């Protein structure tokens, strides 16, 4: 099965939509909106001034420079007490409601104060100048934010502008996370015993679940025997999705398939023509979607990114499941045989001319977690590609946690080259 066929299989199986919950706007950051937000009134709600200045009558837009009497003032939040008359003007602040009769606002900087009751207009504003019209941002009835988008800070702010306090978002998928392996150290408070390793996938995959807005059940640790695994899967029955790390390959103690099959598993596929993550398993256990991810930390993390993350987004009703695909030029050649689709951990950066360049993070073995930590993107290399040369254009997808594109030869943005020392911090506080 190719990665594309594997994803299609999962996409078809992911046919539930999680229930909607109505929660306070501020609690919705990162969630998926489940109902169009409609402007109930124009945004902004009334014509208002874009400048601190003076509201002018249309008759006074000619014959400038000229002197005008100040009739009164209107501050932000005040309702104007009178209309503006020819020969007069009303002092107005930014955001204050435009008095009727106004045809332009002249900024303070274009005027000279003659007396406390009069000003001279030095420069002529155009008709309509600095009047911010009601509904210019959004007209009444327009869609402010669309069902299926993720609530980002500006989406949240936009919804607030429309006056909503509680909004309908998707509830979070419950994801049971099971890590298998007798080599995993069970008690992190104790020193690491011989032949044991620290669990990377429990915390690592849990963080990936949280990043996309899921709720983690676990991590639950199972031993490499059928009873332990069966019991752990059984207690995961409240999860929408079960993610199992390890035990899906062909080792003598890889029990995941056997145990799942005993429990009535409907296997949809095992093995994908990809690297890392070749032995990936997927199927249904009743209504629960089960992903068996190979235990090597990079394999499980990349499989999560490529398959589990978009699935969780689909269950939440998201319209956009995948990160954008971009094209970048390889700065080094890569070793690759035909036969498998490769997801290579890469560092993408932009040249001064604006072109995107990418290089692999280094050795790509799937047990090397650092190859993932250093990456800000995945490089997609097609199944049939052989040894892509330097300069070749490749497809990349940014990783969700890539907050900036690293610069060439300078992995950190300027000013953040090293971890600030405590002394440095104290100095900064004193300043
Ligand atoms: P498996 O898929 O169970 O055959 O495991 C493949 C490799 O991944 C082995 O080297 C395991 O020790 C390693 N591995 C499995 N699970 C974890 C984990 N939770 N944390 C770190 N390494 C793991
Ligand atoms: Mg194992």
Coordinates of N, CA, C and O in Angstrom, one line a residue, residues 115-254:
X115 N -8.1 80.3 18.8 CA -8.5 80.6 20.2 C -9.0 79.3 20.7 O -9.2 78.3 19.9
X116 N -9.3 79.2 22.0 CA -9.9 77.9 22.5 C -11.2 77.6 21.8 O -11.7 76.5 21.8
X117 N -11.9 78.6 21.2 CA -13.2 78.4 20.5 C -13.1 78.3 19.0 O -14.1 78.1 18.3
X118 N -11.9 78.5 18.4 CA -11.8 78.5 17.0 C -10.5 77.9 16.4 O -9.4 78.0 17.1
X119 N -10.5 77.4 15.2 CA -9.3 76.9 14.6 C -9.2 77.4 13.2 O -10.2 77.8 12.6
X120 N -8.0 77.2 12.6 CA -7.8 77.5 11.2 C -7.6 76.1 10.5 O -6.7 75.4 11.0
X121 N -8.3 75.9 9.4 CA -8.0 74.7 8.6 C -6.9 75.0 7.6 O -7.1 75.9 6.8
X122 N -5.7 74.4 7.7 CA -4.6 74.7 6.8 C -4.6 73.9 5.6 O -4.1 74.3 4.5
X123 N -5.1 72.7 5.7 CA -5.0 71.8 4.5 C -6.4 71.2 4.3 O -7.1 70.8 5.3
X124 N -6.7 71.0 3.1 CA -8.1 70.5 2.8 C -8.2 69.0 2.7 O -7.5 68.3 2.0
X125 N -9.1 68.4 3.6 CA -9.3 67.0 3.5 C -10.2 66.7 2.3 O -11.1 67.5 2.0
X126 N -10.1 65.5 1.8 CA -11.0 65.1 0.7 C -12.3 64.8 1.3 O -12.5 64.4 2.5
X127 N -13.4 64.8 0.4 CA -14.7 64.4 0.9 C -14.7 63.0 1.4 O -14.1 62.1 0.7
X128 N -15.2 62.8 2.6 CA -15.2 61.4 3.2 C -14.0 61.1 3.9 O -13.9 60.0 4.5
X129 N -13.0 62.0 3.9 CA -11.7 61.6 4.6 C -11.8 61.3 6.0 O -12.6 62.0 6.8
X130 N -11.2 60.2 6.4 CA -11.1 59.8 7.8 C -12.4 59.5 8.5 O -12.5 59.5 9.7
X131 N -13.4 59.2 7.6 CA -14.7 58.7 8.2 C -14.7 57.2 7.9 O -14.6 56.7 6.8
X132 N -14.6 56.4 9.0 CA -14.6 54.9 8.9 C -16.1 54.5 8.9 O -16.8 54.6 9.9
X133 N -16.5 53.9 7.7 CA -17.9 53.7 7.5 C -18.3 52.4 8.3 O -17.6 51.4 8.4
X134 N -19.6 52.5 8.8 CA -20.2 51.3 9.5 C -20.2 50.1 8.5 O -20.4 50.3 7.3
X135 N -19.8 48.9 8.9 CA -19.9 47.8 8.0 C -18.7 47.6 7.1 O -18.7 46.7 6.2
X136 N -17.7 48.5 7.2 CA -16.6 48.4 6.3 C -15.8 47.1 6.5 O -15.3 46.5 5.6
X137 N -15.7 46.7 7.7 CA -15.0 45.4 8.1 C -15.8 44.2 7.7 O -15.4 43.4 6.9
X138 N -17.0 44.2 8.2 CA -18.0 43.2 7.8 C -19.4 43.8 7.8 O -19.7 44.5 8.7
X139 N -20.2 43.4 6.8 CA -21.5 43.9 6.8 C -22.4 42.9 7.5 O -22.1 41.7 7.6
X140 N -23.5 43.4 8.0 CA -24.5 42.6 8.7 C -24.9 41.4 7.9 O -25.1 41.5 6.7
X141 N -24.9 40.2 8.5 CA -25.2 39.0 7.7 C -24.1 38.3 7.1 O -24.2 37.1 6.6
X142 N -22.9 38.9 7.0 CA -21.7 38.2 6.5 C -21.2 37.2 7.4 O -21.4 37.3 8.6
X143 N -20.5 36.2 6.8 CA -19.8 35.2 7.6 C -18.5 35.8 8.2 O -17.6 36.1 7.4
X144 N -18.4 35.9 9.5 CA -17.2 36.4 10.2 C -16.1 35.3 10.3 O -15.0 35.6 10.1
X145 N -16.5 34.1 10.6 CA -15.6 33.0 10.7 C -16.4 31.7 10.2 O -17.5 31.6 10.6
X146 N -15.7 30.9 9.4 CA -16.4 29.8 8.8 C -16.3 28.5 9.6 O -15.2 28.2 10.1
X147 N -17.4 27.8 9.6 CA -17.4 26.5 10.2 C -16.3 25.6 9.7 O -16.0 25.6 8.5
X148 N -15.5 25.0 10.5 CA -14.5 24.1 10.1 C -13.1 24.6 10.2 O -12.1 23.9 10.0
X149 N -13.0 26.0 10.5 CA -11.6 26.5 10.6 C -11.1 26.4 12.0 O -11.9 26.2 13.0
X150 N -9.8 26.5 12.2 CA -9.2 26.4 13.5 C -9.3 27.8 14.2 O -9.0 28.8 13.5
X151 N -9.5 27.9 15.4 CA -9.6 29.2 16.1 C -8.1 29.6 16.4 O -7.5 29.1 17.3
X152 N -7.6 30.6 15.7 CA -6.3 31.1 15.9 C -6.5 32.5 16.6 O -7.7 32.9 16.7
X153 N -5.5 33.1 17.1 CA -5.7 34.4 17.8 C -6.5 35.4 17.0 O -7.4 36.0 17.5
X154 N -6.2 35.6 15.7 CA -7.0 36.6 15.0 C -8.4 36.2 14.7 O -9.3 37.0 14.7
X155 N -8.6 34.8 14.5 CA -10.0 34.4 14.4 C -10.8 34.7 15.7 O -11.9 35.2 15.7
X156 N -10.1 34.4 16.8 CA -10.8 34.6 18.1 C -11.1 36.1 18.2 O -12.2 36.5 18.6
X157 N -10.2 37.0 17.9 CA -10.4 38.4 18.0 C -11.5 38.9 17.1 O -12.3 39.7 17.4
X158 N -11.5 38.3 15.9 CA -12.6 38.7 14.9 C -14.0 38.3 15.4 O -14.9 39.1 15.3
X159 N -14.0 37.1 16.0 CA -15.3 36.7 16.6 C -15.7 37.6 17.7 O -16.9 38.0 17.9
X160 N -14.7 38.0 18.5 CA -15.0 39.0 19.6 C -15.6 40.3 19.1 O -16.5 40.8 19.6
X161 N -15.0 40.7 18.0 CA -15.5 42.0 17.3 C -17.0 41.9 17.0 O -17.7 42.9 17.0
X162 N -17.4 40.7 16.7 CA -18.8 40.5 16.3 C -19.7 40.3 17.5 O -20.9 40.1 17.4
X163 N -19.1 40.3 18.7 CA -19.9 40.4 19.9 C -20.3 39.0 20.5 O -21.1 39.0 21.4
X164 N -19.6 38.0 20.0 CA -20.0 36.6 20.6 C -19.2 36.3 21.8 O -18.0 36.6 21.9
X165 N -19.9 35.7 22.8 CA -19.2 35.4 24.1 C -19.0 33.9 24.2 O -18.0 33.4 24.7
X166 N -20.0 33.1 23.7 CA -19.9 31.7 23.8 C -20.0 31.1 22.4 O -20.9 31.6 21.6
X167 N -19.2 30.2 22.0 CA -19.3 29.7 20.6 C -19.2 28.2 20.5 O -18.8 27.6 21.5
X168 N -19.7 27.7 19.4 CA -19.8 26.3 19.2 C -18.5 25.7 18.5 O -18.3 26.1 17.4
X169 N -17.8 24.9 19.3 CA -16.6 24.3 18.7 C -16.7 22.7 18.9 O -17.6 22.3 19.6
X170 N -15.8 22.0 18.3 CA -15.8 20.6 18.4 C -15.3 20.2 19.8 O -14.4 20.8 20.3
X171 N -15.9 19.1 20.3 CA -15.3 18.6 21.5 C -14.0 17.9 21.1 O -13.8 17.6 19.9
X172 N -13.2 17.5 22.0 CA -11.9 17.0 21.7 C -12.0 15.5 21.6 O -12.7 14.8 22.4
X173 N -11.2 14.9 20.6 CA -11.2 13.4 20.5 C -10.4 12.9 21.7 O -9.4 13.4 22.1
X174 N -11.0 11.8 22.3 CA -10.2 11.1 23.4 C -9.3 10.1 22.7 O -9.8 9.2 22.0
X175 N -8.0 10.2 23.0 CA -7.1 9.3 22.3 C -6.3 8.5 23.4 O -5.6 9.1 24.2
X176 N -6.6 7.2 23.4 CA -5.8 6.3 24.3 C -4.5 6.1 23.7 O -4.3 5.7 22.6
X177 N -3.4 6.3 24.5 CA -2.1 6.1 24.0 C -1.4 5.0 24.8 O -1.3 5.0 26.0
X178 N -1.1 3.9 24.1 CA -0.5 2.7 24.7 C 0.9 2.6 24.2 O 1.1 2.5 23.0
X179 N 1.9 2.5 25.1 CA 3.2 2.3 24.7 C 3.6 0.8 25.1 O 3.3 0.5 26.3
X180 N 4.2 0.1 24.2 CA 4.6 -1.3 24.5 C 6.1 -1.4 24.6 O 6.8 -0.6 23.9
X181 N 6.6 -2.4 25.3 CA 8.0 -2.7 25.3 C 8.5 -3.0 26.6 O 8.4 -2.1 27.5
X182 N 9.1 -4.2 26.8 CA 9.7 -4.6 28.1 C 10.9 -3.8 28.4 O 11.4 -3.8 29.5
X183 N 11.5 -3.2 27.3 CA 12.7 -2.4 27.5 C 12.4 -1.0 28.1 O 13.4 -0.3 28.5
X184 N 11.2 -0.6 28.2 CA 10.9 0.7 28.7 C 11.0 0.8 30.2 O 10.4 -0.1 30.9
X185 N 11.6 1.8 30.7 CA 11.8 2.0 32.2 C 10.5 2.4 32.8 O 9.9 3.4 32.3
X186 N 10.0 1.7 33.8 CA 8.7 2.0 34.3 C 8.6 3.0 35.4 O 7.6 3.6 35.6
X187 N 9.8 3.2 36.0 CA 9.7 4.2 37.2 C 10.8 5.2 37.0 O 11.9 5.1 37.5
X188 N 10.5 6.3 36.3 CA 11.5 7.4 36.0 C 12.1 7.9 37.3 O 13.2 8.5 37.2
X189 N 11.6 7.7 38.5 CA 12.2 8.2 39.7 C 13.4 7.4 40.1 O 14.3 7.9 40.8
X190 N 13.5 6.2 39.6 CA 14.6 5.3 39.9 C 15.6 5.4 38.8 O 15.3 5.8 37.6
X191 N 16.9 5.1 39.1 CA 17.9 5.2 38.0 C 17.6 4.1 37.0 O 16.9 3.1 37.2
X192 N 18.1 4.4 35.8 CA 17.8 3.5 34.6 C 18.5 2.2 34.8 O 19.8 2.1 34.9
X193 N 17.8 1.0 34.9 CA 18.4 -0.3 35.1 C 19.1 -0.7 33.8 O 18.8 -0.2 32.7
X194 N 20.0 -1.7 33.9 CA 20.7 -2.1 32.7 C 19.7 -2.6 31.6 O 18.7 -3.2 32.0
X195 N 20.0 -2.4 30.4 CA 19.2 -2.9 29.2 C 17.8 -2.2 29.1 O 17.0 -2.6 28.2
X196 N 17.6 -1.2 29.9 CA 16.3 -0.5 29.8 C 16.5 0.9 29.1 O 17.7 1.4 29.2
X197 N 15.5 1.5 28.6 CA 15.6 2.8 28.0 C 14.4 3.7 28.5 O 13.4 3.1 29.0
X198 N 14.6 5.0 28.5 CA 13.5 5.9 28.9 C 12.5 5.8 27.8 O 12.8 5.7 26.6
X199 N 11.2 6.0 28.2 CA 10.1 6.0 27.2 C 10.1 7.4 26.5 O 9.8 8.4 27.1
X200 N 10.3 7.4 25.2 CA 10.2 8.6 24.4 C 8.8 8.8 23.9 O 8.3 9.9 23.8
X201 N 8.2 7.7 23.4 CA 6.9 7.8 22.7 C 5.7 8.2 23.6 O 4.8 8.8 23.1
X202 N 5.8 7.8 24.8 CA 4.7 8.1 25.7 C 4.5 9.6 25.8 O 3.5 10.2 25.3
X203 N 5.6 10.3 26.3 CA 5.5 11.8 26.3 C 5.4 12.4 24.9 O 4.7 13.4 24.7
X204 N 6.2 11.9 24.0 CA 6.3 12.6 22.7 C 5.0 12.5 21.9 O 4.5 13.5 21.4
X205 N 4.4 11.3 21.9 CA 3.1 11.2 21.2 C 2.0 11.9 21.9 O 1.1 12.5 21.3
X206 N 2.1 11.9 23.3 CA 1.0 12.6 24.1 C 1.1 14.1 23.7 O 0.0 14.8 23.5
X207 N 2.3 14.6 23.6 CA 2.4 16.0 23.2 C 1.9 16.3 21.8 O 1.2 17.3 21.6
X208 N 2.1 15.4 20.9 CA 1.5 15.6 19.5 C 0.0 15.5 19.6 O -0.7 16.2 18.8
X209 N -0.6 14.7 20.4 CA -2.1 14.6 20.6 C -2.6 16.0 21.1 O -3.5 16.5 20.6
X210 N -1.9 16.5 22.1 CA -2.3 17.7 22.7 C -2.2 18.9 21.7 O -3.0 19.8 21.7
X211 N -1.1 18.9 21.0 CA -0.8 19.9 20.0 C -2.0 20.1 19.0 O -2.3 21.2 18.7
X212 N -2.6 19.0 18.6 CA -3.7 19.1 17.7 C -5.1 19.3 18.4 O -6.1 19.4 17.7
X213 N -5.1 19.3 19.7 CA -6.4 19.6 20.4 C -7.0 18.3 20.9 O -8.2 18.3 21.2
X214 N -6.3 17.2 21.0 CA -6.9 15.9 21.5 C -6.7 15.9 23.0 O -6.0 16.6 23.6
X215 N -7.5 14.9 23.6 CA -7.4 14.6 25.0 C -6.7 13.3 25.1 O -7.0 12.3 24.5
X216 N -5.6 13.2 26.0 CA -4.9 12.0 26.1 C -5.4 11.1 27.2 O -5.5 11.6 28.3
X217 N -5.6 9.8 26.9 CA -5.9 8.8 28.0 C -4.5 8.1 28.1 O -4.1 7.4 27.1
X218 N -3.9 8.2 29.2 CA -2.6 7.6 29.3 C -1.4 8.6 29.5 O -1.7 9.7 30.0
X219 N -0.2 8.3 29.0 CA 0.2 7.1 28.3 C 0.1 5.9 29.2 O 0.4 5.9 30.4
X220 N -0.5 4.8 28.6 CA -0.6 3.5 29.3 C 0.5 2.6 28.9 O 0.8 2.5 27.7
X221 N 1.2 2.0 29.8 CA 2.3 1.1 29.5 C 1.9 -0.3 29.5 O 1.4 -0.8 30.5
X222 N 2.2 -1.0 28.4 CA 1.9 -2.5 28.3 C 3.2 -3.2 28.2 O 4.1 -2.7 27.5
X223 N 3.2 -4.4 28.7 CA 4.3 -5.3 28.6 C 4.2 -6.1 27.3 O 3.2 -6.2 26.7
X224 N 5.4 -6.6 26.9 CA 5.4 -7.4 25.7 C 4.8 -8.8 25.9 O 5.5 -9.8 25.7
X225 N 3.6 -8.9 26.4 CA 2.9 -10.2 26.5 C 1.4 -10.0 26.2 O 0.9 -8.8 26.4
X226 N 0.7 -11.0 25.8 CA -0.6 -10.9 25.3 C -1.6 -10.4 26.4 O -2.4 -9.5 26.1
X227 N -1.4 -10.9 27.6 CA -2.4 -10.5 28.7 C -2.3 -9.0 29.0 O -3.3 -8.3 29.1
X228 N -1.1 -8.5 29.1 CA -0.9 -7.1 29.5 C -1.4 -6.2 28.4 O -2.1 -5.3 28.7
X229 N -1.2 -6.6 27.2 CA -1.6 -5.8 26.0 C -3.2 -5.8 26.0 O -3.8 -4.8 25.8
X230 N -3.7 -7.0 26.1 CA -5.2 -7.2 26.0 C -5.9 -6.3 27.1 O -6.8 -5.6 26.8
X231 N -5.3 -6.3 28.3 CA -5.9 -5.6 29.4 C -5.8 -4.1 29.2 O -6.8 -3.3 29.4
X232 N -4.7 -3.7 28.6 CA -4.5 -2.2 28.3 C -5.4 -1.7 27.2 O -6.0 -0.6 27.3
X233 N -5.6 -2.6 26.2 CA -6.6 -2.2 25.2 C -8.0 -2.2 25.7 O -8.8 -1.3 25.4
X234 N -8.3 -3.2 26.6 CA -9.6 -3.3 27.1 C -10.0 -2.0 27.9 O -11.1 -1.5 27.8
X235 N -9.0 -1.5 28.7 CA -9.4 -0.3 29.5 C -9.3 1.0 28.7 O -9.6 2.0 29.2
X236 N -9.0 0.8 27.4 CA -9.1 2.0 26.5 C -10.4 2.2 25.8 O -10.5 2.9 24.8
X237 N -11.4 1.5 26.3 CA -12.7 1.4 25.6 C -13.5 2.7 25.5 O -14.4 2.8 24.8
X238 N -13.0 3.7 26.3 CA -13.8 5.0 26.2 C -13.1 5.9 25.2 O -13.6 7.1 25.0
X239 N -12.1 5.5 24.5 CA -11.4 6.4 23.6 C -12.0 6.3 22.2 O -12.6 5.3 21.8
X240 N -12.0 7.4 21.5 CA -12.4 7.4 20.1 C -11.3 6.8 19.2 O -11.6 6.1 18.3
X241 N -10.1 7.0 19.6 CA -9.0 6.5 18.8 C -8.0 5.9 19.8 O -7.7 6.4 20.9
X242 N -7.4 4.7 19.4 CA -6.3 4.1 20.2 C -5.0 4.2 19.4 O -5.0 3.8 18.2
X243 N -4.0 4.7 20.0 CA -2.7 4.8 19.3 C -1.8 3.9 20.1 O -1.6 4.0 21.3
X244 N -1.2 2.9 19.4 CA -0.3 1.9 20.1 C 1.1 2.1 19.5 O 1.2 2.2 18.3
X245 N 2.0 2.3 20.4 CA 3.4 2.4 19.9 C 4.2 1.1 20.1 O 4.1 0.5 21.2
X246 N 4.8 0.6 19.1 CA 5.7 -0.6 19.2 C 4.9 -1.9 19.0 O 3.6 -1.9 19.0
X247 N 5.6 -3.0 18.8 CA 5.0 -4.3 18.8 C 4.2 -4.6 17.6 O 3.4 -5.5 17.6
X248 N 4.4 -3.8 16.5 CA 3.6 -4.1 15.3 C 4.4 -4.7 14.2 O 4.0 -4.9 13.0
X249 N 5.7 -5.0 14.5 CA 6.6 -5.5 13.4 C 6.6 -7.1 13.5 O 5.6 -7.7 13.9
X250 N 7.7 -7.7 13.1 CA 7.7 -9.1 12.9 C 8.5 -9.8 14.0 O 8.8 -11.0 13.9
X251 N 8.8 -9.1 15.1 CA 9.6 -9.7 16.2 C 8.8 -10.8 16.9 O 7.6 -10.8 16.9
X252 N 9.5 -11.6 17.6 CA 8.9 -12.7 18.3 C 7.9 -12.2 19.4 O 6.9 -12.9 19.7
X253 N 8.2 -11.0 19.9 CA 7.3 -10.5 21.0 C 6.4 -9.3 20.6 O 6.0 -8.5 21.4
X254 N 6.3 -9.2 19.3 CA 5.4 -8.2 18.7 C 3.9 -8.8 18.7 O 3.5 -9.4 17.8

